[in-house]
XYZ file of C-alpha atoms in Angstrom:
621
model
C -66.390 19.850 58.458
C -69.592 19.791 56.671
C -68.168 22.599 54.459
C -64.859 21.967 54.307
C -66.318 18.403 52.722
C -68.456 19.814 50.301
C -65.385 22.394 49.042
C -63.169 19.213 48.979
C -65.437 17.534 46.757
C -66.590 20.763 44.441
C -62.918 20.369 44.347
C -62.114 16.953 43.356
C -65.298 17.251 40.913
C -63.782 20.240 38.568
C -59.989 18.912 38.887
C -61.700 15.620 37.232
C -64.220 17.742 35.055
C -60.592 19.380 33.363
C -62.722 22.437 31.811
C -61.195 24.820 34.345
C -57.339 24.938 35.083
C -56.484 23.420 38.174
C -54.353 26.075 39.559
C -57.869 28.399 39.477
C -59.705 25.820 40.627
C -57.231 25.067 43.963
C -57.439 29.327 44.218
C -61.247 29.052 44.284
C -61.257 26.365 47.107
C -58.842 28.778 49.094
C -60.780 31.899 48.976
C -63.738 29.834 49.938
C -61.785 28.593 53.094
C -61.201 32.312 54.300
C -64.310 32.915 53.320
C -66.360 30.823 55.785
C -63.673 31.488 58.407
C -62.583 27.865 58.373
C -58.866 29.356 57.967
C -57.395 32.642 58.649
C -55.805 34.725 55.556
C -52.434 33.705 57.005
C -53.384 30.100 56.747
C -54.306 30.169 53.595
C -51.236 31.643 52.453
C -48.814 29.171 54.291
C -49.010 26.984 51.307
C -47.130 29.976 49.254
C -44.165 30.739 51.861
C -43.747 26.271 52.531
C -40.534 25.313 51.842
C -41.662 22.191 49.357
C -43.300 25.030 47.357
C -40.044 27.577 47.028
C -37.617 24.023 46.722
C -40.084 23.024 43.579
C -39.503 26.449 41.803
C -36.426 26.267 42.200
C -35.585 22.255 41.042
C -37.508 23.376 37.853
C -34.869 26.257 37.272
C -31.603 23.686 38.463
C -33.846 21.351 35.407
C -33.932 23.698 33.111
C -30.275 24.425 33.090
C -29.215 20.726 32.764
C -31.708 20.586 29.561
C -30.504 23.926 28.269
C -26.733 23.246 28.266
C -27.316 19.886 26.516
C -25.767 18.176 29.572
C -28.502 15.339 29.840
C -28.707 14.896 25.913
C -25.399 14.465 25.874
C -25.054 11.328 28.660
C -28.378 10.109 27.568
C -27.496 9.749 23.671
C -23.925 8.354 24.851
C -25.457 6.016 26.712
C -28.361 4.975 24.507
C -25.841 4.235 21.528
C -24.258 1.335 23.708
C -27.425 -0.514 22.588
C -26.314 -0.658 19.075
C -29.014 -2.503 17.086
C -30.282 -4.678 19.720
C -34.187 -3.796 20.195
C -34.382 -5.921 23.818
C -30.973 -3.821 25.099
C -32.398 -0.086 23.425
C -35.524 -0.812 25.432
C -34.003 -1.794 28.671
C -31.227 1.329 28.405
C -34.326 3.757 27.580
C -36.024 2.899 30.992
C -32.932 2.927 32.802
C -31.171 5.948 31.434
C -34.982 7.830 31.475
C -35.184 6.759 34.823
C -32.116 8.308 36.304
C -32.808 11.579 34.532
C -36.492 11.444 35.971
C -34.680 10.748 39.584
C -33.456 14.505 39.446
C -35.507 16.755 37.313
C -39.182 16.991 36.480
C -40.528 13.937 34.436
C -42.420 16.401 31.995
C -38.485 17.693 31.221
C -37.033 14.347 31.156
C -39.443 13.067 28.513
C -39.166 16.193 26.508
C -35.385 15.664 26.537
C -35.353 11.701 25.814
C -38.309 11.887 22.619
C -35.979 13.443 19.967
C -33.605 10.984 20.696
C -35.624 7.773 21.247
C -37.188 8.427 17.948
C -33.943 8.726 16.402
C -32.466 5.299 18.174
C -35.966 3.699 17.469
C -35.183 4.310 13.480
C -31.843 3.472 13.512
C -32.832 -0.208 15.550
C -35.125 -0.586 12.673
C -38.054 -0.518 15.274
C -41.218 1.271 15.509
C -41.050 4.174 17.822
C -44.065 3.395 19.185
C -42.915 0.670 21.446
C -40.429 2.851 23.156
C -42.278 5.991 23.804
C -44.910 5.214 26.118
C -42.261 2.801 28.137
C -40.424 5.988 28.116
C -43.101 8.541 29.450
C -43.785 5.707 32.081
C -40.159 5.150 32.979
C -40.114 8.974 34.072
C -42.551 8.845 36.619
C -40.588 5.459 37.948
C -37.336 6.904 38.282
C -39.233 9.955 39.825
C -39.735 7.465 42.699
C -35.841 7.345 43.284
C -34.815 10.544 45.284
C -36.432 13.179 47.724
C -36.810 16.048 44.455
C -38.021 13.519 41.995
C -41.474 13.819 42.198
C -44.005 16.347 44.205
C -45.211 13.691 45.606
C -42.305 12.736 47.610
C -42.069 16.467 48.593
C -45.803 16.600 49.534
C -45.327 13.237 52.401
C -41.984 14.599 53.715
C -44.200 17.805 54.735
C -46.479 15.930 55.720
C -44.157 13.492 58.466
C -42.409 17.063 59.393
C -45.792 18.737 60.178
C -46.407 15.586 62.290
C -43.647 16.013 64.402
C -42.332 12.698 62.447
C -38.103 12.479 61.648
C -37.995 13.672 57.931
C -36.670 11.331 54.759
C -33.451 11.786 53.729
C -32.466 12.294 49.820
C -32.324 8.610 49.016
C -34.846 7.378 51.496
C -36.471 6.603 48.545
C -33.735 5.067 45.876
C -35.247 1.414 46.838
C -38.653 1.792 46.162
C -37.500 3.583 42.761
C -35.248 0.583 41.929
C -37.894 -1.777 42.451
C -40.751 0.318 40.696
C -37.964 0.439 37.673
C -37.256 -3.401 37.982
C -41.142 -3.997 37.821
C -41.674 -1.986 34.698
C -39.127 -3.321 32.630
C -39.749 -6.520 33.159
C -43.891 -6.338 32.866
C -43.437 -3.797 29.520
C -40.746 -5.978 27.474
C -43.722 -8.257 26.464
C -46.622 -5.699 26.740
C -44.937 -2.878 24.581
C -44.200 -5.781 22.273
C -47.892 -7.186 22.271
C -50.125 -3.939 21.909
C -47.690 -0.722 20.998
C -46.451 -2.122 17.616
C -49.209 -2.227 15.342
C -49.705 -4.031 11.957
C -48.637 -1.049 9.887
C -45.866 -0.096 11.710
C -44.799 -3.735 11.532
C -44.131 -3.175 7.815
C -42.120 -0.289 8.058
C -39.844 -2.292 10.134
C -39.225 -4.432 7.707
C -38.787 -2.189 5.326
C -36.346 -0.581 7.723
C -37.347 3.206 6.214
C -35.840 6.091 8.128
C -38.876 9.020 8.683
C -37.877 10.784 6.338
C -38.866 13.906 4.139
C -40.973 12.477 1.487
C -42.489 10.003 4.364
C -43.583 13.187 6.509
C -45.075 14.704 3.201
C -46.914 11.510 2.776
C -48.378 11.162 6.019
C -49.404 14.495 6.112
C -50.891 14.386 2.466
C -48.474 16.962 1.442
C -48.350 15.991 -2.165
C -51.942 15.641 -2.644
C -52.418 18.942 -1.678
C -49.844 20.529 -3.061
C -49.480 22.388 -6.007
C -47.340 24.432 -8.447
C -48.437 27.960 -9.726
C -46.732 30.034 -12.204
C -46.787 34.018 -12.436
C -47.516 35.105 -15.685
C -46.100 38.273 -17.239
C -49.511 40.195 -16.933
C -50.575 38.626 -13.547
C -52.062 40.425 -10.900
C -49.246 39.606 -8.364
C -46.017 40.876 -10.550
C -44.636 43.188 -8.115
C -46.909 42.774 -5.160
C -45.607 41.069 -1.684
C -47.428 38.219 -0.293
C -49.415 40.324 2.564
C -50.582 42.393 -0.069
C -51.981 39.752 -1.755
C -53.792 38.124 1.713
C -53.760 34.811 -0.141
C -54.765 33.283 3.134
C -57.295 35.293 4.136
C -58.743 35.374 0.552
C -58.479 31.956 -0.713
C -57.847 29.713 2.388
C -54.608 28.561 0.937
C -50.900 28.387 1.869
C -47.583 29.931 0.316
C -45.122 27.371 1.277
C -42.209 28.768 -1.007
C -41.099 30.302 -4.616
C -38.604 29.147 -6.871
C -37.195 31.484 -8.666
C -34.530 31.042 -11.784
C -31.066 32.109 -10.730
C -29.163 34.810 -12.522
C -26.167 33.305 -11.762
C -24.256 32.444 -15.481
C -22.009 29.874 -13.754
C -23.089 26.261 -15.418
C -22.058 24.729 -12.081
C -23.755 26.584 -9.649
C -27.671 25.898 -9.142
C -30.258 27.792 -11.301
C -33.250 27.490 -8.776
C -33.355 30.098 -5.824
C -35.629 28.473 -3.095
C -36.847 30.763 -0.452
C -39.754 30.743 2.183
C -42.541 32.884 1.061
C -42.526 36.094 3.976
C -44.813 38.376 4.333
C -42.539 40.850 2.417
C -41.641 38.981 -0.324
C -42.340 40.942 -4.185
C -43.486 38.358 -6.617
C -41.967 38.298 -10.064
C -42.743 37.414 -13.585
C -41.795 33.449 -13.468
C -41.864 32.562 -9.941
C -43.395 29.980 -9.460
C -45.702 29.291 -5.920
C -45.939 26.043 -3.927
C -49.311 26.417 -2.860
C -50.851 23.997 -0.193
C -54.756 23.752 -0.233
C -57.923 22.243 -1.729
C -57.632 22.047 -5.375
C -61.061 23.990 -6.215
C -59.496 27.319 -4.204
C -56.282 26.658 -6.282
C -58.459 27.152 -9.878
C -60.072 30.135 -8.419
C -56.844 31.650 -7.343
C -55.413 31.045 -10.532
C -58.456 31.883 -12.782
C -58.945 35.358 -10.786
C -55.857 36.813 -10.994
C -54.182 35.531 -14.525
C -52.100 33.104 -13.438
C -50.673 29.317 -14.742
C -51.618 26.199 -12.764
C -48.255 23.915 -14.054
C -49.283 20.455 -14.283
C -46.675 17.652 -12.923
C -44.641 17.509 -16.201
C -43.691 21.240 -16.669
C -40.027 22.084 -14.983
C -38.874 25.018 -13.416
C -36.226 26.175 -15.491
C -35.454 25.675 -19.199
C -37.654 23.323 -21.466
C -37.052 20.040 -20.029
C -39.873 17.914 -18.912
C -39.110 16.258 -15.163
C -41.880 14.584 -13.284
C -42.400 16.691 -10.124
C -41.911 14.774 -6.949
C -41.791 16.455 -2.793
C -38.783 17.564 -3.612
C -38.042 20.558 -0.595
C -34.655 20.407 -1.748
C -33.152 23.646 0.960
C -36.390 24.147 2.782
C -37.236 21.266 5.354
C -40.747 19.644 7.154
C -40.012 18.741 10.599
C -42.616 17.675 13.502
C -43.379 19.556 16.477
C -45.226 18.272 19.692
C -46.564 20.966 21.893
C -45.708 20.617 25.416
C -48.634 20.784 28.292
C -47.607 24.112 29.780
C -46.895 25.627 25.962
C -48.376 29.647 25.719
C -49.551 28.316 22.356
C -52.248 26.304 23.927
C -55.452 27.294 23.066
C -54.436 29.754 20.837
C -54.969 29.865 16.930
C -52.456 28.609 14.475
C -52.318 32.599 12.837
C -51.767 33.453 16.565
C -49.012 31.757 17.014
C -46.054 33.355 15.634
C -44.266 30.664 14.089
C -43.805 32.540 10.652
C -43.500 35.978 12.152
C -40.412 34.685 14.578
C -39.095 31.957 13.350
C -39.826 31.626 9.844
C -41.769 28.547 9.383
C -45.072 27.540 8.196
C -47.549 25.615 9.739
C -48.752 22.705 7.284
C -50.956 20.325 9.516
C -51.485 19.658 13.264
C -52.128 15.660 14.339
C -54.303 15.090 17.309
C -55.385 11.759 18.545
C -54.722 9.947 15.052
C -56.199 12.297 12.597
C -55.054 14.716 10.722
C -55.864 18.640 10.402
C -55.046 20.177 6.951
C -57.654 22.471 5.956
C -58.854 25.898 7.627
C -55.749 25.868 9.813
C -55.701 29.588 10.478
C -58.299 29.907 12.793
C -57.463 26.173 14.357
C -56.840 26.295 18.155
C -53.714 24.512 18.974
C -54.203 21.503 21.878
C -51.968 20.198 24.453
C -49.712 16.879 22.553
C -50.666 18.162 19.409
C -48.410 17.055 16.531
C -47.328 20.161 14.301
C -45.898 19.573 10.794
C -44.042 22.881 10.053
C -41.784 24.117 6.862
C -38.807 26.307 6.617
C -35.424 26.076 6.125
C -33.394 23.696 8.049
C -31.365 26.521 10.106
C -34.745 27.834 11.249
C -35.883 24.551 12.042
C -33.199 23.841 14.272
C -33.726 26.895 15.962
C -36.803 25.525 17.296
C -34.980 23.464 19.259
C -33.917 26.468 21.339
C -37.690 27.139 23.145
C -37.875 23.047 24.705
C -40.115 24.422 27.759
C -42.661 24.971 24.720
C -42.457 22.140 22.038
C -40.000 19.336 21.378
C -38.823 18.667 17.849
C -39.677 15.423 17.296
C -39.764 14.350 13.287
C -36.862 15.806 12.001
C -34.809 13.116 9.451
C -32.540 10.927 11.329
C -29.740 12.739 10.910
C -30.706 16.162 11.977
C -32.387 14.733 15.223
C -29.309 12.462 16.125
C -27.150 15.752 16.717
C -26.192 16.535 19.887
C -24.890 19.992 20.567
C -22.343 20.116 23.885
C -22.547 23.775 24.809
C -19.745 24.804 26.786
C -21.589 25.372 29.894
C -22.652 21.828 30.810
C -19.640 21.058 32.819
C -20.493 23.872 34.888
C -24.350 22.583 35.549
C -23.019 19.133 36.245
C -20.640 20.446 38.812
C -23.433 23.171 40.119
C -25.667 20.049 40.305
C -23.723 17.544 42.470
C -22.963 20.276 44.553
C -26.738 20.871 45.054
C -26.900 16.752 45.722
C -24.220 16.537 48.081
C -25.593 19.060 50.421
C -28.660 17.753 50.701
C -27.220 14.452 51.248
C -25.234 15.225 53.705
C -26.689 16.007 57.322
C -23.245 17.273 58.344
C -23.419 19.979 55.691
C -25.054 23.102 57.535
C -27.294 23.874 54.693
C -30.964 23.147 54.963
C -32.263 21.489 51.731
C -34.388 24.786 50.442
C -31.480 27.040 50.741
C -29.197 24.510 48.951
C -31.723 24.287 46.307
C -32.291 28.072 46.181
C -28.293 28.560 45.616
C -28.337 26.274 43.198
C -30.780 27.846 40.785
C -29.411 30.990 41.425
C -25.812 29.823 40.402
C -27.323 28.125 37.405
C -28.400 31.930 36.321
C -25.253 33.440 37.660
C -22.986 31.356 35.608
C -24.411 31.517 32.295
C -26.041 28.041 32.372
C -29.487 29.556 31.632
C -29.162 33.300 29.195
C -30.923 35.075 31.318
C -33.387 35.524 34.291
C -36.552 35.793 32.079
C -35.285 31.816 30.865
C -35.138 31.188 34.339
C -38.719 31.590 34.758
C -39.499 30.117 31.620
C -38.709 26.767 33.039
C -40.852 26.634 36.229
C -44.173 25.263 35.762
C -46.372 27.819 37.518
C -49.765 25.843 36.894
C -48.143 23.163 39.161
C -46.290 25.745 41.776
C -50.025 27.769 42.121
C -52.201 24.411 42.557
C -49.434 22.542 45.342
C -49.460 26.242 47.260
C -53.107 26.429 47.312
C -53.936 23.055 48.136
C -51.477 22.657 50.943
C -53.816 24.576 53.357
C -56.312 22.019 52.189
C -54.668 19.692 54.948
C -55.230 21.825 57.543
C -58.595 22.496 56.942
C -59.441 19.036 57.098
C -57.400 18.551 60.155
C -58.822 21.881 61.921
C -62.410 20.601 61.434
C -61.886 16.899 62.197
C -62.384 15.941 58.615
C -59.463 13.890 58.006
C -60.209 12.195 61.495
C -63.557 11.129 59.813
C -62.588 9.937 56.729
C -59.487 7.925 57.921
C -61.687 6.382 60.664
C -64.006 5.467 57.993
C -60.957 3.480 56.378
C -59.726 2.426 59.362
C -62.970 1.035 60.676
C -64.124 -1.044 57.392
C -60.491 -2.077 56.716
C -58.425 -2.001 59.836
C -60.094 -5.069 60.692
C -58.583 -7.216 58.563
C -54.938 -5.772 59.478
C -52.619 -3.201 58.493
C -51.815 -4.580 55.213
C -54.962 -4.745 53.919
C -55.853 -1.273 55.459
C -52.344 0.027 53.391
C -53.890 -1.895 49.973
C -56.885 0.242 50.872
C -55.286 3.346 51.161
C -52.923 2.526 47.679
C -55.980 2.102 45.526
C -57.921 4.612 46.482
C -55.178 7.202 46.047
C -54.190 4.742 42.831
C -58.038 5.090 41.516
C -58.113 8.883 42.288
C -55.088 9.610 39.928
C -56.686 8.302 36.964
C -58.687 11.378 37.479
C -56.981 14.201 39.116
C -53.505 15.500 39.210
C -50.999 13.253 41.525
C -49.498 16.469 43.356
C -52.967 17.290 44.288
C -53.996 13.726 44.556
C -51.054 13.398 47.276
C -51.971 16.688 48.811
C -55.359 15.052 49.593
C -54.504 11.413 50.842
C -51.726 12.074 52.615
C -53.399 13.556 56.013
C -55.899 11.172 55.706
C -53.257 8.128 55.164
C -51.289 9.123 58.205
C -54.293 9.820 60.466
C -55.188 6.666 59.378
C -51.737 4.978 60.818
C -52.206 7.190 64.116
C -55.726 6.119 64.856
C -54.378 1.912 63.949
C -50.928 2.413 66.082
C -48.495 1.689 63.538
C -45.925 3.374 61.582
C -46.815 6.311 59.152
C -44.116 6.021 56.870
C -45.579 3.330 54.964
C -48.823 4.585 54.419
C -47.402 7.649 53.206
C -45.467 6.168 51.048
C -48.086 3.995 49.734
C -49.677 7.348 49.242
C -46.743 9.247 46.870
C -46.064 5.709 45.178
C -49.788 5.655 43.812
C -49.720 8.866 43.230
C -47.033 8.813 40.640
C -47.321 5.213 39.259
C -50.603 6.046 37.232
C -50.525 4.234 33.952
C -53.652 3.822 32.556
C -54.598 7.102 31.340
C -52.974 9.319 29.033
C -54.312 12.010 30.678
C -53.281 11.317 34.272
C -49.662 12.525 33.971
C -48.163 15.010 31.569
C -45.448 12.726 30.578
C -48.182 10.338 29.290
C -50.199 12.806 27.482
C -46.737 14.162 25.812
C -46.580 11.395 23.518
C -49.568 9.853 23.136
C -49.358 12.162 19.764
C -45.841 11.511 18.595
C -46.524 7.462 19.356
C -49.778 7.629 17.442
C -51.588 5.850 20.487
C -55.424 5.870 21.137
C -56.858 5.871 24.413
C -57.370 1.730 24.744
C -53.436 1.602 24.127
C -52.829 3.151 27.722
C -55.551 0.412 28.897
C -54.368 -2.238 27.855
C -50.906 -1.621 28.444
C -50.909 1.030 31.409
C -53.723 -0.679 33.339
C -52.164 -3.977 33.892
C -48.796 -2.438 35.040
C -50.245 -0.373 37.220
C -52.594 -2.938 38.899
C -49.258 -5.341 38.831
C -47.133 -2.419 40.568
C -49.906 -1.709 43.402
C -49.789 -5.237 44.465
C -46.149 -5.779 44.542
C -46.004 -2.519 46.820
C -48.439 -3.564 49.079
C -46.001 -6.308 50.225
C -42.987 -4.549 49.465
C -43.437 -1.287 51.598
C -43.941 -2.722 54.727
C -40.502 -4.432 54.023
C -38.639 -1.372 53.431
C -40.473 1.017 55.826
C -41.979 -1.699 59.179
C -45.401 -1.124 60.660
């Protein structure tokens, strides 16, 4: 028992520390349980064949298809338009629509889907998007409480009940709890978001009703202050050479954004300037105007060493006209891209990102924690939640939307962000989703829930709702899958060694004398506190057997205690790092850690107090 508790404590420590990936920590704990003969290899690996794990894999695929076909985007954007110009209506609709989607697909995917839509709608309503993005993240977690498949902790307590010989929960057993969570969330967040989430400088933006245009983004990332025009002279060393041969980024730490070249057309009604992205194979010519991003000192060195012409702000690019230069991207656009928590770009340098090679876009800057990284970008490693400013043609920027599992394009101009594309496979995806739910809801249909999910996932691939099997695999968050599969046997180890009995007995002895409600409160807030430091899934896996044993020792029903575990594990709002949705909106909303404390902590406490009184009413002791 002592060894098991030490392994458990070490696992919790490394989960909190965060320097080692949570799935690696879980696998290490699993190996230790085998090496110390606490579990047999068969018992230790049983988690990987557990129906919960298989269901989660299938649900990731189904959710990915719902997003890729544009079905969820179409429904949510049409509903949100009902708000019109009403700030309060928009707030309530965002919460309700997000919660409704979050009831059936992953909360991270829900936030990724809703982010660009909400930003667009907020700007239309002349309100700062920061007021809506944190409630958006919270609503996705609240919605997950409404169905059996809404969030992994729900499946964890279902597994705990079935494993102990109790009757399992139905698909909509969670719905009353989810509805109450959403209702409490709306009531509490309406005033808190108004007070704490709209900053003073953003209130000015509201009054001016400014859209987040290309010029706004250029100003925000200080592009204008660091953008210079350089002309290629007749006898310049650049003439006839490609950008890959010149290696300007490597030598001078500068970025060539685009090349403007006088067009050969003689038609006076046609444009006289060709704009082209500065690709590696682009050969420079005399008269080309290069748009160079970087420090002025480095630009001077570039100009001096290569016999170039540093153009002043009044020199026109064509003819002898003189105009004042402005940041005018024309056919070239700029947009913000927010990295997803499980993106393959995490911890990779910008130069290795493949943005230029695969998508023909440049990375101009990184927003991280309210700060802007604009220099030495090529060697800068990207972090989860970073907002990247990218530049390229509008067509290439639109192509970035194809990789929703990797990033979310949130900073496009209003007209671009508001576009909704309805794929012809959306009705097929909707039909498959509904059939899966029907099979899981009605006991008269002789299909086990895990089989219904697997069939739905296969149909999504076979009917073309996902482009191919590789796309299906990309939708799966393998870190979460391995974490759950490796941690589920920990509960078995706790039971085999008697550790869960010791811990639950301690809870019962200290709190049980005050009645089951106080014991329920102790389990709820213990889970709530632990979830602030480790993932909600890991917390649920660790606390579910303890809550079960505590209920048995007290002689009461385990249902309210297990519901306390899943609700407390999912309703964690006081930290940006407690759930992926919280972290995902941090950069987009320009939130600080204290913003989550000011808004999330009161909500988390109020939600806990409400649940302690509501759960025994819904699921009597």
